[in-house]
Amino acid sequence: MTVSLSGRGVGHSFGDIAVLDGLDFEVAPGQVLGVVGPSGCGKSTLLELICGLRRPDRGTIAVAGRITERERLARSAWMPQTDCLLPWYTALDNAALALRNLGHSRVEARAEAGRLFDRFGLSGFEHARPDQLSGGMRQRVAFLRTLVSRKDVLLLDEPFASLDAITRAELQEWLLPVLSAENRTVVLVTHDVEEALYLSDTVLALTARPGRPAAMIEAPPGAGPAREHVVTGAGFGRRREELLGLLKRSPEPTAGERG
Amino acid sequence: MKAAGHTARIWLPPLVLVLVLLGLWQLAAGTGFLADRLGLDDFLVPSPAQVAEVLWQDRGLIADNAAVTLVEILAGFAVALLLGLAVATLLHFSDLVRRASYPVVVASQTIPIIVIAPILVVWFGYGIGPKLAVIALICFFPIAVNTLDGLRSVDPDSVRMMRTLYASRSQIFRRVEAPAALPYAFSGAKIAVAVAVIGAVFGEWVGSERGLGHLMLQDNAQLMTARLFASVAVLSLIAIVLFSLIGLVERALLRWR
Ligand SMILES: Nc1ncnc2c1ncn2[C@@H]1O[C@H](COP(=O)(O)OP(=O)(O)OP(=O)(O)O)[C@@H](O)[C@H]1O
Ligand SMILES: [Mg+2]
């Protein structure tokens, strides 16, 4: 079952600092919403609000029509900006965390999570410790861990930000078919406009803090997996320039933003 | 080969230093130079060779007393370990209890617990009781405080990530907080085992009929300086061995580091 996600007039502040303001969004079941915006504009905060780790100061967020934090938390899985792989577990045990928490036996959980390792280009690394993995592999394990939760809503916070350009392009190309096959409702935060357009159905651009909606842009339709064809297409380029223009016009965030 | 070279690089310098110091001491004490300078009788300033001789001659007596002290240390340390881990966990789980007691716990570390040893003797008598209490008390704080710091050092994002993956409070503790706190608990245990030896000797000084601390008091009164030094050497050995044992367990348990 795939569920919808929506926000109405969402706003949030930390103390005196307004971080998000007046956000409306709607994500249909199985769609991917990209969120772009300058550093410190509240993208990570938005994800924490959606998945019920925080309560928004203003407005409501609904996941499958449920608006309480507890019910949103029960339906959404969060991939934090830092991968948060637990160094005392192997790649496989990290990926299987959700199943272990659900009470599956270690053998069962490992078998189920292990089935995905091949598809994620991780076979052979099941028993590696996180510090033995490359940056790209760590991100894939972290994503796998999120996916294995079987939750309907996935909240991905800059999944590829820490990677070099080539690895990032490779992983984007890899993620696109995974997302369409999985049919989950996804919010993907990134500061890479191209990545947002390539992976999302709709892109929400935010202004500098406090993050307000600057634009909502439909990504070019019929995006195929061949990334170099997509990102060089005419419609793609026009939208990319449009988004970049919007982000450039919004003023630089002031000091004190979180990394 | 490479590993052997690595081990040698770690152990050789301190070993050489210790040997050099022992050699210097042997020279200074063996020739009577040191005693001369201090204006003391020769037998009051034993050389390492004399200490080694006494250690061998009286090995039965020293070993019997060392066994008593070792049992006190191990029992006191074990009690402190259990209590320290339990209290740290309790304080971690109860915000109210922690806010009330953490400052008290930290402040109480400044109380020289050793000076209350005489009271403990009055309460518990000459048996193992007061020694155990002193050792457990001074070992408790480094273990409890370090473990609690470790539990609180956990990356909050990891905890929140676990919450979105169905984790209950106790699962978060088992899978995230406890493993993260383990290195801290080991640091605390290493500090504790070193002070445990001091605590045992003090406990015995205050009142006992057996143990290396007791033997030291007797030897001191009878000016048997060489055997006094022998007891000190054995106590140091106990501390070093226990410290290393904890290090070994730490290495085995914390493979990921
Ligand atoms: N727990 C918090 N307490 C106080 N202020 C916070 C907290 N979390 C975030 N902030 C502030 O809120 C603002 C938005 O932070 P957020 O992490 O959501 O931005 P972001 O858009 O994800 O930035 P980046 O692109 O650098 O990751 C920042 O100014 C940050 O300092
Ligand atoms: Mg962020």
Coordinates of C-alpha atoms in Angstrom, one line a residue, chain A residues 23-240:
Chain A
L23 CA 4.8 25.6 3.3
D24 CA 2.2 23.8 1.3
F25 CA 2.9 20.6 -0.4
E26 CA 1.2 17.5 -1.8
V27 CA 2.8 14.3 -2.8
A28 CA 0.7 11.7 -4.5
P29 CA 1.2 8.0 -3.5
G30 CA 4.3 6.6 -5.1
Q31 CA 5.6 10.1 -6.2
V32 CA 9.0 11.7 -5.4
L33 CA 9.1 15.2 -4.1
G34 CA 12.5 16.9 -4.4
V35 CA 13.3 19.7 -2.0
V36 CA 16.1 22.1 -2.9
G37 CA 17.2 25.3 -1.1
P38 CA 20.2 27.0 0.2
S39 CA 22.1 25.6 3.2
G40 CA 20.4 26.3 6.5
C41 CA 17.0 27.0 5.0
G42 CA 15.3 24.2 6.9
K43 CA 15.4 21.2 4.6
S44 CA 16.5 18.8 7.2
T45 CA 14.1 20.3 9.7
L46 CA 11.3 19.8 7.2
L47 CA 12.0 16.0 7.0
E48 CA 12.1 15.7 10.7
L49 CA 8.8 17.4 10.9
I50 CA 7.3 15.1 8.3
C51 CA 8.4 11.9 9.8
G52 CA 7.1 12.9 13.2
L53 CA 10.4 13.4 15.0
R54 CA 9.3 17.0 15.6
R55 CA 5.9 18.7 15.9
P56 CA 5.5 21.7 13.6
D57 CA 4.8 25.0 15.4
R58 CA 2.3 25.9 12.7
G59 CA 0.2 24.1 10.2
T60 CA -0.4 20.4 9.8
I61 CA 1.3 17.5 8.1
A62 CA -0.6 14.4 7.0
V63 CA 0.8 11.0 6.1
A64 CA -2.0 8.8 4.7
G65 CA -4.4 11.3 6.2
R66 CA -2.9 10.9 9.8
I67 CA -1.7 14.1 11.4
T68 CA -0.3 13.1 14.8
E69 CA 3.5 12.8 15.3
R70 CA 3.1 9.2 16.5
E71 CA 1.1 8.1 13.4
R72 CA 3.5 9.9 11.0
L73 CA 6.4 8.2 12.8
A74 CA 4.8 4.8 12.4
R75 CA 4.6 5.3 8.6
S76 CA 7.8 7.0 7.7
A77 CA 11.5 6.0 7.6
W78 CA 14.2 8.6 7.7
M79 CA 17.6 8.6 6.1
P80 CA 19.6 11.2 8.1
Q81 CA 22.1 13.6 6.5
T82 CA 25.0 11.7 8.1
D83 CA 24.6 8.0 7.4
C84 CA 24.4 7.0 11.1
L85 CA 25.7 3.5 10.3
L86 CA 26.4 1.9 13.7
P87 CA 30.1 1.0 13.8
W88 CA 29.6 -2.0 16.0
Y89 CA 27.4 -3.8 13.4
T90 CA 28.3 -5.2 10.0
A91 CA 26.8 -3.7 6.9
L92 CA 24.2 -6.5 6.9
D93 CA 23.2 -6.0 10.5
N94 CA 23.0 -2.3 10.0
A95 CA 20.7 -2.9 7.0
A96 CA 18.6 -5.3 9.0
L97 CA 18.0 -3.0 12.0
A98 CA 14.3 -2.3 11.3
L99 CA 13.6 -6.0 11.1
R100 CA 15.5 -6.7 14.3
N101 CA 13.5 -4.0 16.0
L102 CA 10.3 -5.6 14.7
G103 CA 11.3 -8.7 16.5
H104 CA 12.5 -10.9 13.7
S105 CA 15.2 -13.3 14.6
R106 CA 18.8 -12.4 13.6
V107 CA 18.8 -15.2 11.0
E108 CA 15.5 -14.1 9.5
A109 CA 16.4 -10.4 9.5
R110 CA 19.8 -11.1 7.9
A111 CA 18.4 -13.3 5.2
E112 CA 15.7 -10.7 4.3
A113 CA 18.1 -7.7 4.2
G114 CA 20.8 -9.8 2.6
R115 CA 18.5 -10.6 -0.4
L116 CA 18.8 -6.9 -1.4
F117 CA 22.6 -6.7 -1.2
D118 CA 23.1 -7.9 -4.7
R119 CA 20.6 -5.5 -6.2
F120 CA 22.4 -2.7 -4.3
G121 CA 25.8 -3.6 -5.6
L122 CA 26.9 -4.6 -2.1
S123 CA 27.3 -8.4 -2.4
G124 CA 30.5 -9.6 -0.8
F125 CA 30.3 -6.7 1.7
E126 CA 27.7 -8.2 4.0
H127 CA 30.1 -8.7 6.8
A128 CA 32.2 -5.6 6.4
R129 CA 32.2 -3.0 9.1
P130 CA 31.0 0.5 8.1
D131 CA 34.6 1.9 8.3
Q132 CA 35.7 -0.7 5.7
L133 CA 33.1 0.6 3.1
S134 CA 33.6 3.3 0.6
G135 CA 31.5 6.5 0.9
G136 CA 29.2 5.3 -1.9
M137 CA 28.7 1.9 -0.3
R138 CA 27.9 3.5 3.1
Q139 CA 25.2 5.6 1.5
R140 CA 23.8 2.5 -0.2
V141 CA 23.7 0.6 3.1
A142 CA 22.1 3.5 4.8
F143 CA 19.5 3.7 2.0
L144 CA 18.9 -0.1 2.2
R145 CA 18.4 0.2 5.9
T146 CA 15.7 2.8 5.3
L147 CA 14.1 0.7 2.5
V148 CA 14.1 -2.5 4.5
S149 CA 11.8 -0.9 7.0
R150 CA 9.0 -1.5 4.5
K151 CA 7.6 1.9 5.4
D152 CA 5.4 3.7 2.9
V153 CA 7.1 7.1 3.2
L154 CA 10.8 7.5 2.7
L155 CA 12.5 10.7 3.8
L156 CA 16.0 11.0 2.3
D157 CA 18.3 13.9 3.5
E158 CA 21.0 14.7 0.9
P159 CA 21.7 11.0 0.4
F160 CA 24.6 11.7 -2.0
A161 CA 26.0 15.0 -0.7
S162 CA 29.1 13.6 0.7
L163 CA 30.2 11.8 -2.5
D164 CA 32.4 12.8 -5.4
A165 CA 30.7 13.9 -8.6
I166 CA 31.3 10.6 -10.4
T167 CA 30.0 8.4 -7.6
R168 CA 27.1 10.7 -7.1
A169 CA 26.1 10.5 -10.8
E170 CA 26.4 6.7 -10.6
L171 CA 24.3 6.4 -7.5
Q172 CA 21.6 8.8 -9.0
E173 CA 21.4 6.6 -12.0
W174 CA 21.2 3.6 -9.8
L175 CA 18.5 5.1 -7.4
L176 CA 16.1 6.2 -10.1
P177 CA 14.9 2.7 -11.2
V178 CA 15.0 1.5 -7.5
L179 CA 12.6 4.3 -6.5
S180 CA 10.2 3.7 -9.4
A181 CA 10.2 -0.1 -8.7
E182 CA 9.7 0.4 -5.0
N183 CA 6.7 2.6 -5.4
R184 CA 7.1 4.4 -2.1
T185 CA 6.2 8.0 -1.4
V186 CA 9.5 9.8 -1.2
V187 CA 10.7 13.2 -0.1
L188 CA 14.3 13.8 -1.3
V189 CA 16.2 16.7 0.1
T190 CA 19.3 17.9 -1.9
H191 CA 21.1 21.1 -2.7
D192 CA 21.9 19.8 -6.1
V193 CA 19.3 21.1 -8.5
E194 CA 20.2 18.6 -11.2
E195 CA 19.8 15.7 -8.8
A196 CA 16.4 17.0 -7.7
L197 CA 15.2 17.3 -11.3
Y198 CA 16.6 13.9 -12.3
L199 CA 15.2 11.9 -9.4
S200 CA 11.9 13.7 -8.6
D201 CA 8.5 14.0 -10.1
T202 CA 8.1 17.5 -8.6
V203 CA 10.7 19.9 -7.2
L204 CA 9.9 22.3 -4.3
A205 CA 12.4 25.1 -4.2
L206 CA 12.8 26.9 -0.8
T207 CA 14.1 30.4 -0.1
A208 CA 16.9 31.1 2.3
R209 CA 16.0 30.9 6.0
P210 CA 13.2 31.1 6.8
G211 CA 12.5 28.6 4.1
R212 CA 9.4 29.6 2.2
P213 CA 8.2 28.1 -1.1
A214 CA 10.0 29.8 -3.9
A215 CA 8.6 27.6 -6.7
M216 CA 7.1 24.2 -7.4
I217 CA 8.4 22.8 -10.6
E218 CA 7.3 19.6 -12.5
A219 CA 10.3 17.6 -13.5
P220 CA 10.6 16.7 -17.2
P221 CA 8.4 13.7 -17.9
G222 CA 9.5 10.3 -19.2
A223 CA 12.9 10.5 -17.5
G224 CA 14.7 7.3 -18.4
P225 CA 17.6 5.8 -16.6
A226 CA 20.3 7.1 -19.0
R227 CA 21.3 10.1 -16.9
E228 CA 23.5 11.8 -19.5
H229 CA 20.6 11.9 -22.0
V230 CA 18.2 13.2 -19.5
V231 CA 20.3 16.0 -18.0
T232 CA 21.3 17.3 -21.4
G233 CA 17.7 17.4 -22.7
A234 CA 16.2 20.8 -23.5
G235 CA 13.4 20.7 -21.0
F236 CA 15.8 19.6 -18.3
G237 CA 18.2 22.5 -19.0
R238 CA 15.5 25.1 -19.0
R239 CA 14.1 23.9 -15.6
R240 CA 17.6 23.7 -14.1

